[in-house]
């Protein structure tokens, strides 16, 4: 497992009973996590002093119960980047801190490429990977179907002092956008994909990762440049193992380009236990083997 252990503003303090206790700057939140199947004692004092607690509803969704006054949003730094944090009605805060371990990897790959790099970031959310790649000197095409998320990503770019970088902000269905880019003849040196496990398109069509991911990756392989640098595929679907995603990349991108495929879990350290909580997985096709970086 690769662990995002270099945060200063974020900390996972404890986990128990299907919930995690987190520090986001000076704000303490309790949120659900289905992977936390243990019921260890909740000894950390902030379990009883958290600012807010998210409760799931049996009918779907959920709600926040606020115990202490908190700002509507606040900034959280990671290295030279800054992100707007704001608890949403779907338990999220606008940031997945475990992805920082991938941001560092993307920056390293781009920084050591020795050539201009263009990146296509699909399902790009609030732009963590976009900003990391832009900070490393890449030009980035940021695509997300949510207008609100793209606006949020632009705010993060401004907070990070990256508004003047070559970033294209696109509100569109990712699969349809890639198909149009192929027809337009536009190509990219790197692709990052962070597709949802489940969702619905603008026409009500159902997206299920297991059913749709092969077609998406196969399509994306057609928009790569003649000498691609890397392709990264993230998954939060528990039934989709890192090895399955590695096989998928090998059967698509790896079939067209000579390179190396790796895959592993990513996670966050838990202060109370000294262990790490798995938070998804990433498969990577890269031009060079990672051990040489």
PDB file of C-alpha atoms in Angstrom:
ATOM      1  CA  UNK A   1       0.000   0.000   0.000  1.00  0.00           C
ATOM      2  CA  UNK A   2       1.182   3.507  -0.824  1.00  0.00           C
ATOM      3  CA  UNK A   3       0.335   5.824   2.070  1.00  0.00           C
ATOM      4  CA  UNK A   4      -0.309   9.568   1.905  1.00  0.00           C
ATOM      5  CA  UNK A   5       1.700  10.338   5.033  1.00  0.00           C
ATOM      6  CA  UNK A   6       2.948  13.862   4.296  1.00  0.00           C
ATOM      7  CA  UNK A   7      -0.103  15.905   5.240  1.00  0.00           C
ATOM      8  CA  UNK A   8       0.268  18.586   7.900  1.00  0.00           C
ATOM      9  CA  UNK A   9      -3.234  20.072   7.867  1.00  0.00           C
ATOM     10  CA  UNK A  10      -5.110  16.777   7.572  1.00  0.00           C
ATOM     11  CA  UNK A  11      -5.015  13.884  10.042  1.00  0.00           C
ATOM     12  CA  UNK A  12      -7.055  10.719  10.488  1.00  0.00           C
ATOM     13  CA  UNK A  13      -7.108  10.502  14.259  1.00  0.00           C
ATOM     14  CA  UNK A  14      -9.032   7.280  14.830  1.00  0.00           C
ATOM     15  CA  UNK A  15     -11.379   4.745  13.217  1.00  0.00           C
ATOM     16  CA  UNK A  16     -14.046   2.532  14.782  1.00  0.00           C
ATOM     17  CA  UNK A  17     -17.602   1.277  14.339  1.00  0.00           C
ATOM     18  CA  UNK A  18     -17.927   2.210  10.680  1.00  0.00           C
ATOM     19  CA  UNK A  19     -16.701   5.772  11.255  1.00  0.00           C
ATOM     20  CA  UNK A  20     -13.540   7.837  11.008  1.00  0.00           C
ATOM     21  CA  UNK A  21     -12.503  10.791  13.162  1.00  0.00           C
ATOM     22  CA  UNK A  22     -10.615  13.359  11.109  1.00  0.00           C
ATOM     23  CA  UNK A  23      -8.896  16.703  11.596  1.00  0.00           C
ATOM     24  CA  UNK A  24      -9.242  19.100   8.682  1.00  0.00           C
ATOM     25  CA  UNK A  25      -7.070  22.004   9.753  1.00  0.00           C
ATOM     26  CA  UNK A  26      -8.699  23.134  13.007  1.00  0.00           C
ATOM     27  CA  UNK A  27     -12.019  21.439  12.289  1.00  0.00           C
ATOM     28  CA  UNK A  28     -12.783  17.923  13.562  1.00  0.00           C
ATOM     29  CA  UNK A  29     -15.300  15.806  11.638  1.00  0.00           C
ATOM     30  CA  UNK A  30     -16.781  12.320  12.033  1.00  0.00           C
ATOM     31  CA  UNK A  31     -17.748  10.587   8.798  1.00  0.00           C
ATOM     32  CA  UNK A  32     -18.887   7.055   7.896  1.00  0.00           C
ATOM     33  CA  UNK A  33     -16.671   4.550   6.104  1.00  0.00           C
ATOM     34  CA  UNK A  34     -17.971   1.062   5.243  1.00  0.00           C
ATOM     35  CA  UNK A  35     -14.501  -0.474   5.359  1.00  0.00           C
ATOM     36  CA  UNK A  36     -14.153   0.235   9.086  1.00  0.00           C
ATOM     37  CA  UNK A  37     -15.626  -3.052  10.327  1.00  0.00           C
ATOM     38  CA  UNK A  38     -13.860  -3.089  13.719  1.00  0.00           C
ATOM     39  CA  UNK A  39     -15.288  -1.799  16.990  1.00  0.00           C
ATOM     40  CA  UNK A  40     -12.198  -0.712  18.869  1.00  0.00           C
ATOM     41  CA  UNK A  41     -12.678   1.608  21.891  1.00  0.00           C
ATOM     42  CA  UNK A  42     -13.261   5.239  20.918  1.00  0.00           C
ATOM     43  CA  UNK A  43     -10.752   6.633  23.381  1.00  0.00           C
ATOM     44  CA  UNK A  44      -9.680   9.764  21.537  1.00  0.00           C
ATOM     45  CA  UNK A  45     -11.308  12.776  23.276  1.00  0.00           C
ATOM     46  CA  UNK A  46     -12.352  14.385  19.965  1.00  0.00           C
ATOM     47  CA  UNK A  47     -14.915  11.637  19.370  1.00  0.00           C
ATOM     48  CA  UNK A  48     -16.997  13.575  21.910  1.00  0.00           C
ATOM     49  CA  UNK A  49     -15.837  17.044  20.894  1.00  0.00           C
ATOM     50  CA  UNK A  50     -16.021  16.952  17.095  1.00  0.00           C
ATOM     51  CA  UNK A  51     -17.404  19.994  15.304  1.00  0.00           C
ATOM     52  CA  UNK A  52     -19.772  17.953  13.125  1.00  0.00           C
ATOM     53  CA  UNK A  53     -20.921  14.374  12.551  1.00  0.00           C
ATOM     54  CA  UNK A  54     -22.334  12.953   9.307  1.00  0.00           C
ATOM     55  CA  UNK A  55     -25.124  10.372   9.656  1.00  0.00           C
ATOM     56  CA  UNK A  56     -26.282   8.185   6.787  1.00  0.00           C
ATOM     57  CA  UNK A  57     -29.988   7.760   6.103  1.00  0.00           C
ATOM     58  CA  UNK A  58     -31.527   4.331   5.527  1.00  0.00           C
ATOM     59  CA  UNK A  59     -33.307   5.884   2.537  1.00  0.00           C
ATOM     60  CA  UNK A  60     -30.023   7.045   1.002  1.00  0.00           C
ATOM     61  CA  UNK A  61     -27.961  10.162   1.481  1.00  0.00           C
ATOM     62  CA  UNK A  62     -27.674  11.563   4.969  1.00  0.00           C
ATOM     63  CA  UNK A  63     -27.172  14.735   6.975  1.00  0.00           C
ATOM     64  CA  UNK A  64     -24.680  16.603   9.131  1.00  0.00           C
ATOM     65  CA  UNK A  65     -25.275  17.295  12.797  1.00  0.00           C
ATOM     66  CA  UNK A  66     -23.236  20.309  13.853  1.00  0.00           C
ATOM     67  CA  UNK A  67     -22.085  20.586  17.457  1.00  0.00           C
ATOM     68  CA  UNK A  68     -19.723  23.560  17.216  1.00  0.00           C
ATOM     69  CA  UNK A  69     -19.808  26.558  14.925  1.00  0.00           C
ATOM     70  CA  UNK A  70     -17.624  26.079  11.868  1.00  0.00           C
ATOM     71  CA  UNK A  71     -16.965  28.243   8.802  1.00  0.00           C
ATOM     72  CA  UNK A  72     -18.809  27.399   5.596  1.00  0.00           C
ATOM     73  CA  UNK A  73     -15.423  26.720   4.031  1.00  0.00           C
ATOM     74  CA  UNK A  74     -11.742  27.013   4.814  1.00  0.00           C
ATOM     75  CA  UNK A  75      -8.378  26.431   3.079  1.00  0.00           C
ATOM     76  CA  UNK A  76      -6.189  23.381   3.610  1.00  0.00           C
ATOM     77  CA  UNK A  77      -2.590  23.279   2.300  1.00  0.00           C
ATOM     78  CA  UNK A  78      -0.641  20.368   0.860  1.00  0.00           C
ATOM     79  CA  UNK A  79       2.936  21.250  -0.025  1.00  0.00           C
ATOM     80  CA  UNK A  80       2.635  24.295  -2.319  1.00  0.00           C
ATOM     81  CA  UNK A  81      -1.042  23.663  -3.120  1.00  0.00           C
ATOM     82  CA  UNK A  82      -4.163  24.902  -1.320  1.00  0.00           C
ATOM     83  CA  UNK A  83      -7.687  23.515  -1.356  1.00  0.00           C
ATOM     84  CA  UNK A  84     -11.072  24.830  -0.317  1.00  0.00           C
ATOM     85  CA  UNK A  85     -12.706  22.500   2.195  1.00  0.00           C
ATOM     86  CA  UNK A  86     -16.473  22.560   2.656  1.00  0.00           C
ATOM     87  CA  UNK A  87     -18.624  19.711   4.049  1.00  0.00           C
ATOM     88  CA  UNK A  88     -21.258  18.734   1.488  1.00  0.00           C
ATOM     89  CA  UNK A  89     -24.630  17.011   1.784  1.00  0.00           C
ATOM     90  CA  UNK A  90     -23.064  13.787   0.487  1.00  0.00           C
ATOM     91  CA  UNK A  91     -20.563  13.491   3.399  1.00  0.00           C
ATOM     92  CA  UNK A  92     -17.630  14.662   1.242  1.00  0.00           C
ATOM     93  CA  UNK A  93     -15.501  17.731   1.932  1.00  0.00           C
ATOM     94  CA  UNK A  94     -14.276  18.518  -1.579  1.00  0.00           C
ATOM     95  CA  UNK A  95     -11.010  16.627  -1.171  1.00  0.00           C
ATOM     96  CA  UNK A  96      -9.815  13.028  -1.024  1.00  0.00           C
ATOM     97  CA  UNK A  97      -6.582  13.347   1.010  1.00  0.00           C
ATOM     98  CA  UNK A  98      -5.363   9.824   0.168  1.00  0.00           C
ATOM     99  CA  UNK A  99      -4.913  10.991  -3.433  1.00  0.00           C
ATOM    100  CA  UNK A 100      -1.959  13.137  -2.341  1.00  0.00           C
ATOM    101  CA  UNK A 101       0.290  10.090  -2.768  1.00  0.00           C
ATOM    102  CA  UNK A 102      -0.728  10.047  -6.446  1.00  0.00           C
ATOM    103  CA  UNK A 103      -0.290  13.801  -6.834  1.00  0.00           C
ATOM    104  CA  UNK A 104       3.330  13.411  -5.716  1.00  0.00           C
ATOM    105  CA  UNK A 105       3.830  10.556  -8.171  1.00  0.00           C
ATOM    106  CA  UNK A 106       2.366  12.521 -11.091  1.00  0.00           C
ATOM    107  CA  UNK A 107       4.589  15.497 -10.290  1.00  0.00           C
ATOM    108  CA  UNK A 108       7.642  13.262 -10.258  1.00  0.00           C
ATOM    109  CA  UNK A 109       6.755  11.589 -13.559  1.00  0.00           C
ATOM    110  CA  UNK A 110       6.146  14.949 -15.241  1.00  0.00           C
ATOM    111  CA  UNK A 111       9.191  16.626 -13.688  1.00  0.00           C
ATOM    112  CA  UNK A 112      11.539  13.876 -14.862  1.00  0.00           C
ATOM    113  CA  UNK A 113      10.020  13.493 -18.348  1.00  0.00           C
ATOM    114  CA  UNK A 114      12.407  16.036 -19.838  1.00  0.00           C
ATOM    115  CA  UNK A 115       9.801  17.201 -22.358  1.00  0.00           C
ATOM    116  CA  UNK A 116       6.499  19.106 -22.502  1.00  0.00           C
ATOM    117  CA  UNK A 117       3.638  17.002 -21.152  1.00  0.00           C
ATOM    118  CA  UNK A 118      -0.083  17.366 -21.834  1.00  0.00           C
ATOM    119  CA  UNK A 119      -2.448  15.733 -19.312  1.00  0.00           C
ATOM    120  CA  UNK A 120      -6.109  14.762 -19.648  1.00  0.00           C
ATOM    121  CA  UNK A 121      -7.764  14.553 -16.210  1.00  0.00           C
ATOM    122  CA  UNK A 122     -11.169  12.836 -16.416  1.00  0.00           C
ATOM    123  CA  UNK A 123     -13.789  12.862 -13.640  1.00  0.00           C
ATOM    124  CA  UNK A 124     -11.482  15.526 -12.279  1.00  0.00           C
ATOM    125  CA  UNK A 125     -13.654  16.653  -9.322  1.00  0.00           C
ATOM    126  CA  UNK A 126     -12.155  19.646  -7.489  1.00  0.00           C
ATOM    127  CA  UNK A 127      -8.819  19.416  -9.244  1.00  0.00           C
ATOM    128  CA  UNK A 128      -6.231  17.910  -6.900  1.00  0.00           C
ATOM    129  CA  UNK A 129      -4.486  16.005  -9.691  1.00  0.00           C
ATOM    130  CA  UNK A 130      -5.002  18.898 -12.107  1.00  0.00           C
ATOM    131  CA  UNK A 131      -3.189  21.325  -9.827  1.00  0.00           C
ATOM    132  CA  UNK A 132      -0.377  18.866  -9.060  1.00  0.00           C
ATOM    133  CA  UNK A 133       0.271  18.309 -12.761  1.00  0.00           C
ATOM    134  CA  UNK A 134       0.049  22.026 -13.561  1.00  0.00           C
ATOM    135  CA  UNK A 135       2.456  22.850 -10.725  1.00  0.00           C
ATOM    136  CA  UNK A 136       4.905  20.349 -12.261  1.00  0.00           C
ATOM    137  CA  UNK A 137       4.786  22.239 -15.566  1.00  0.00           C
ATOM    138  CA  UNK A 138       2.245  20.223 -17.557  1.00  0.00           C
ATOM    139  CA  UNK A 139      -0.620  21.603 -19.600  1.00  0.00           C
ATOM    140  CA  UNK A 140      -3.871  20.075 -18.328  1.00  0.00           C
ATOM    141  CA  UNK A 141      -7.362  19.474 -19.679  1.00  0.00           C
ATOM    142  CA  UNK A 142      -9.676  19.189 -16.659  1.00  0.00           C
ATOM    143  CA  UNK A 143     -12.998  17.471 -17.411  1.00  0.00           C
ATOM    144  CA  UNK A 144     -15.949  16.885 -15.092  1.00  0.00           C
ATOM    145  CA  UNK A 145     -19.687  16.639 -15.750  1.00  0.00           C
ATOM    146  CA  UNK A 146     -20.499  18.832 -12.737  1.00  0.00           C
ATOM    147  CA  UNK A 147     -20.394  22.579 -13.342  1.00  0.00           C
ATOM    148  CA  UNK A 148     -20.154  23.142  -9.588  1.00  0.00           C
ATOM    149  CA  UNK A 149     -17.120  20.883  -9.220  1.00  0.00           C
ATOM    150  CA  UNK A 150     -15.301  22.587 -12.081  1.00  0.00           C
ATOM    151  CA  UNK A 151     -16.008  25.968 -10.475  1.00  0.00           C
ATOM    152  CA  UNK A 152     -14.647  24.605  -7.184  1.00  0.00           C
ATOM    153  CA  UNK A 153     -11.510  23.373  -8.982  1.00  0.00           C
ATOM    154  CA  UNK A 154     -10.980  26.863 -10.415  1.00  0.00           C
ATOM    155  CA  UNK A 155     -11.180  28.262  -6.884  1.00  0.00           C
ATOM    156  CA  UNK A 156      -8.519  25.787  -5.809  1.00  0.00           C
ATOM    157  CA  UNK A 157      -6.325  26.870  -8.708  1.00  0.00           C
ATOM    158  CA  UNK A 158      -6.658  30.479  -7.571  1.00  0.00           C
ATOM    159  CA  UNK A 159      -5.865  29.550  -3.953  1.00  0.00           C
ATOM    160  CA  UNK A 160      -2.768  27.710  -5.184  1.00  0.00           C
ATOM    161  CA  UNK A 161      -1.578  30.578  -7.376  1.00  0.00           C
ATOM    162  CA  UNK A 162      -2.047  28.506 -10.549  1.00  0.00           C
ATOM    163  CA  UNK A 163      -4.794  30.446 -12.330  1.00  0.00           C
ATOM    164  CA  UNK A 164      -2.363  31.518 -15.050  1.00  0.00           C
ATOM    165  CA  UNK A 165      -1.243  27.977 -15.884  1.00  0.00           C
ATOM    166  CA  UNK A 166      -2.337  26.302 -19.159  1.00  0.00           C
ATOM    167  CA  UNK A 167      -5.449  24.551 -17.829  1.00  0.00           C
ATOM    168  CA  UNK A 168      -8.572  23.975 -19.961  1.00  0.00           C
ATOM    169  CA  UNK A 169     -11.679  23.766 -17.774  1.00  0.00           C
ATOM    170  CA  UNK A 170     -14.328  21.570 -19.415  1.00  0.00           C
ATOM    171  CA  UNK A 171     -17.853  20.787 -18.162  1.00  0.00           C
ATOM    172  CA  UNK A 172     -18.880  17.698 -20.119  1.00  0.00           C
ATOM    173  CA  UNK A 173     -19.605  13.986 -20.030  1.00  0.00           C
ATOM    174  CA  UNK A 174     -16.116  12.434 -19.942  1.00  0.00           C
ATOM    175  CA  UNK A 175     -16.739   9.595 -22.366  1.00  0.00           C
ATOM    176  CA  UNK A 176     -18.424  11.837 -24.939  1.00  0.00           C
ATOM    177  CA  UNK A 177     -15.648  14.415 -24.584  1.00  0.00           C
ATOM    178  CA  UNK A 178     -12.932  11.806 -25.236  1.00  0.00           C
ATOM    179  CA  UNK A 179     -14.786  10.563 -28.333  1.00  0.00           C
ATOM    180  CA  UNK A 180     -14.880  14.127 -29.690  1.00  0.00           C
ATOM    181  CA  UNK A 181     -11.179  14.674 -28.920  1.00  0.00           C
ATOM    182  CA  UNK A 182     -10.352  11.545 -30.923  1.00  0.00           C
ATOM    183  CA  UNK A 183     -12.335  12.878 -33.899  1.00  0.00           C
ATOM    184  CA  UNK A 184     -10.624  16.267 -33.546  1.00  0.00           C
ATOM    185  CA  UNK A 185      -7.206  14.597 -33.607  1.00  0.00           C
ATOM    186  CA  UNK A 186      -6.160  15.962 -30.219  1.00  0.00           C
ATOM    187  CA  UNK A 187      -3.744  13.750 -28.283  1.00  0.00           C
ATOM    188  CA  UNK A 188      -2.432  13.649 -24.699  1.00  0.00           C
ATOM    189  CA  UNK A 189       0.779  12.371 -23.125  1.00  0.00           C
ATOM    190  CA  UNK A 190      -0.883  11.346 -19.863  1.00  0.00           C
ATOM    191  CA  UNK A 191      -4.389  10.429 -18.748  1.00  0.00           C
ATOM    192  CA  UNK A 192      -5.791  10.342 -15.223  1.00  0.00           C
ATOM    193  CA  UNK A 193      -9.162   8.675 -14.646  1.00  0.00           C
ATOM    194  CA  UNK A 194     -11.081   8.754 -11.366  1.00  0.00           C
ATOM    195  CA  UNK A 195     -14.498   7.409 -12.410  1.00  0.00           C
ATOM    196  CA  UNK A 196     -17.353   6.982  -9.907  1.00  0.00           C
ATOM    197  CA  UNK A 197     -18.407   3.516  -8.787  1.00  0.00           C
ATOM    198  CA  UNK A 198     -21.999   4.300  -9.679  1.00  0.00           C
ATOM    199  CA  UNK A 199     -23.893   7.217 -11.117  1.00  0.00           C
ATOM    200  CA  UNK A 200     -26.413   8.511 -13.604  1.00  0.00           C
ATOM    201  CA  UNK A 201     -25.754  10.492 -16.754  1.00  0.00           C
ATOM    202  CA  UNK A 202     -27.632  13.644 -17.853  1.00  0.00           C
ATOM    203  CA  UNK A 203     -30.143  11.488 -19.761  1.00  0.00           C
ATOM    204  CA  UNK A 204     -30.777   9.183 -16.819  1.00  0.00           C
ATOM    205  CA  UNK A 205     -28.447   6.485 -18.137  1.00  0.00           C
ATOM    206  CA  UNK A 206     -26.869   4.331 -15.418  1.00  0.00           C
ATOM    207  CA  UNK A 207     -23.091   4.240 -14.990  1.00  0.00           C
ATOM    208  CA  UNK A 208     -21.710   1.198 -13.155  1.00  0.00           C
ATOM    209  CA  UNK A 209     -17.934   1.029 -13.013  1.00  0.00           C
ATOM    210  CA  UNK A 210     -17.580  -2.727 -13.484  1.00  0.00           C
ATOM    211  CA  UNK A 211     -19.773  -2.655 -16.590  1.00  0.00           C
ATOM    212  CA  UNK A 212     -18.383   0.493 -18.191  1.00  0.00           C
ATOM    213  CA  UNK A 213     -14.713   0.814 -17.293  1.00  0.00           C
ATOM    214  CA  UNK A 214     -13.260  -1.440 -20.010  1.00  0.00           C
ATOM    215  CA  UNK A 215     -14.960   0.517 -22.784  1.00  0.00           C
ATOM    216  CA  UNK A 216     -13.827   3.807 -21.257  1.00  0.00           C
ATOM    217  CA  UNK A 217     -10.175   2.769 -20.908  1.00  0.00           C
ATOM    218  CA  UNK A 218     -10.167   1.308 -24.424  1.00  0.00           C
ATOM    219  CA  UNK A 219     -11.573   4.599 -25.738  1.00  0.00           C
ATOM    220  CA  UNK A 220      -9.022   6.649 -23.801  1.00  0.00           C
ATOM    221  CA  UNK A 221      -6.157   4.599 -25.227  1.00  0.00           C
ATOM    222  CA  UNK A 222      -7.067   6.102 -28.616  1.00  0.00           C
ATOM    223  CA  UNK A 223      -6.461   9.659 -27.438  1.00  0.00           C
ATOM    224  CA  UNK A 224      -2.893   9.030 -26.255  1.00  0.00           C
ATOM    225  CA  UNK A 225       0.076  10.576 -28.048  1.00  0.00           C
ATOM    226  CA  UNK A 226       2.676   8.553 -29.939  1.00  0.00           C
ATOM    227  CA  UNK A 227       4.917   8.479 -26.863  1.00  0.00           C
ATOM    228  CA  UNK A 228       2.698   8.575 -23.753  1.00  0.00           C
ATOM    229  CA  UNK A 229       4.128   9.132 -20.288  1.00  0.00           C
ATOM    230  CA  UNK A 230       1.539   7.513 -18.011  1.00  0.00           C
ATOM    231  CA  UNK A 231      -2.075   6.442 -17.600  1.00  0.00           C
ATOM    232  CA  UNK A 232      -3.561   6.283 -14.082  1.00  0.00           C
ATOM    233  CA  UNK A 233      -6.834   4.619 -13.161  1.00  0.00           C
ATOM    234  CA  UNK A 234      -8.326   5.127  -9.698  1.00  0.00           C
ATOM    235  CA  UNK A 235     -11.057   3.012  -8.124  1.00  0.00           C
ATOM    236  CA  UNK A 236     -13.060   3.180  -4.914  1.00  0.00           C
ATOM    237  CA  UNK A 237     -15.099   0.091  -5.811  1.00  0.00           C
ATOM    238  CA  UNK A 238     -14.245  -2.581  -3.231  1.00  0.00           C
ATOM    239  CA  UNK A 239     -15.022  -5.426  -5.647  1.00  0.00           C
ATOM    240  CA  UNK A 240     -12.529  -4.127  -8.218  1.00  0.00           C
ATOM    241  CA  UNK A 241      -9.081  -5.196  -6.999  1.00  0.00           C
ATOM    242  CA  UNK A 242      -5.818  -3.466  -7.968  1.00  0.00           C
ATOM    243  CA  UNK A 243      -4.818  -6.620  -9.884  1.00  0.00           C
ATOM    244  CA  UNK A 244      -8.008  -6.483 -11.966  1.00  0.00           C
ATOM    245  CA  UNK A 245      -7.358  -2.860 -12.865  1.00  0.00           C
ATOM    246  CA  UNK A 246      -3.729  -3.668 -13.715  1.00  0.00           C
ATOM    247  CA  UNK A 247      -4.912  -6.422 -16.053  1.00  0.00           C
ATOM    248  CA  UNK A 248      -7.338  -3.978 -17.638  1.00  0.00           C
ATOM    249  CA  UNK A 249      -4.587  -1.421 -18.331  1.00  0.00           C
ATOM    250  CA  UNK A 250      -2.305  -4.134 -19.651  1.00  0.00           C
ATOM    251  CA  UNK A 251      -5.005  -5.391 -22.020  1.00  0.00           C
ATOM    252  CA  UNK A 252      -5.676  -1.915 -23.425  1.00  0.00           C
ATOM    253  CA  UNK A 253      -2.876   0.655 -23.090  1.00  0.00           C
ATOM    254  CA  UNK A 254      -0.207  -2.000 -22.575  1.00  0.00           C
ATOM    255  CA  UNK A 255      -1.250  -3.744 -25.775  1.00  0.00           C
ATOM    256  CA  UNK A 256      -0.568  -0.602 -27.810  1.00  0.00           C
ATOM    257  CA  UNK A 257       2.449   0.853 -26.041  1.00  0.00           C
ATOM    258  CA  UNK A 258       5.577  -0.658 -24.544  1.00  0.00           C
ATOM    259  CA  UNK A 259       5.728   0.167 -20.865  1.00  0.00           C
ATOM    260  CA  UNK A 260       5.113  -1.082 -17.344  1.00  0.00           C
ATOM    261  CA  UNK A 261       1.930  -1.695 -15.350  1.00  0.00           C
ATOM    262  CA  UNK A 262       1.733  -1.512 -11.550  1.00  0.00           C
ATOM    263  CA  UNK A 263      -1.209  -1.422  -9.166  1.00  0.00           C
ATOM    264  CA  UNK A 264      -1.674  -1.110  -5.434  1.00  0.00           C
ATOM    265  CA  UNK A 265      -3.922   0.179  -2.695  1.00  0.00           C
ATOM    266  CA  UNK A 266      -3.599   3.745  -1.471  1.00  0.00           C
ATOM    267  CA  UNK A 267      -4.362   4.751   2.091  1.00  0.00           C
ATOM    268  CA  UNK A 268      -4.012   7.115   5.019  1.00  0.00           C
ATOM    269  CA  UNK A 269      -2.205   6.651   8.331  1.00  0.00           C
ATOM    270  CA  UNK A 270      -4.389   6.365  11.449  1.00  0.00           C
ATOM    271  CA  UNK A 271      -2.812   8.132  14.406  1.00  0.00           C
ATOM    272  CA  UNK A 272      -4.479   6.125  17.173  1.00  0.00           C
ATOM    273  CA  UNK A 273      -3.543   2.676  15.859  1.00  0.00           C
ATOM    274  CA  UNK A 274      -0.335   3.395  13.981  1.00  0.00           C
ATOM    275  CA  UNK A 275      -1.806   1.449  11.054  1.00  0.00           C
ATOM    276  CA  UNK A 276      -3.128   2.603   7.678  1.00  0.00           C
ATOM    277  CA  UNK A 277      -6.691   2.650   6.414  1.00  0.00           C
ATOM    278  CA  UNK A 278      -7.115   1.490   2.782  1.00  0.00           C
ATOM    279  CA  UNK A 279      -8.886   4.203   0.785  1.00  0.00           C
ATOM    280  CA  UNK A 280      -9.107   2.817  -2.726  1.00  0.00           C
ATOM    281  CA  UNK A 281      -6.580   1.695  -5.298  1.00  0.00           C
ATOM    282  CA  UNK A 282      -4.670   2.961  -8.313  1.00  0.00           C
ATOM    283  CA  UNK A 283      -3.415   1.134 -11.385  1.00  0.00           C
ATOM    284  CA  UNK A 284      -0.693   2.814 -13.427  1.00  0.00           C
ATOM    285  CA  UNK A 285       0.761   2.254 -16.876  1.00  0.00           C
ATOM    286  CA  UNK A 286       4.017   4.183 -17.196  1.00  0.00           C
ATOM    287  CA  UNK A 287       6.691   4.697 -19.796  1.00  0.00           C
ATOM    288  CA  UNK A 288       9.408   3.769 -17.289  1.00  0.00           C
ATOM    289  CA  UNK A 289       9.272   1.322 -14.351  1.00  0.00           C
ATOM    290  CA  UNK A 290       8.533   3.143 -11.108  1.00  0.00           C
ATOM    291  CA  UNK A 291      11.599   1.725  -9.357  1.00  0.00           C
ATOM    292  CA  UNK A 292      13.792   3.801 -11.683  1.00  0.00           C
ATOM    293  CA  UNK A 293      12.153   7.063 -10.617  1.00  0.00           C
TER     294      UNK A 293
END
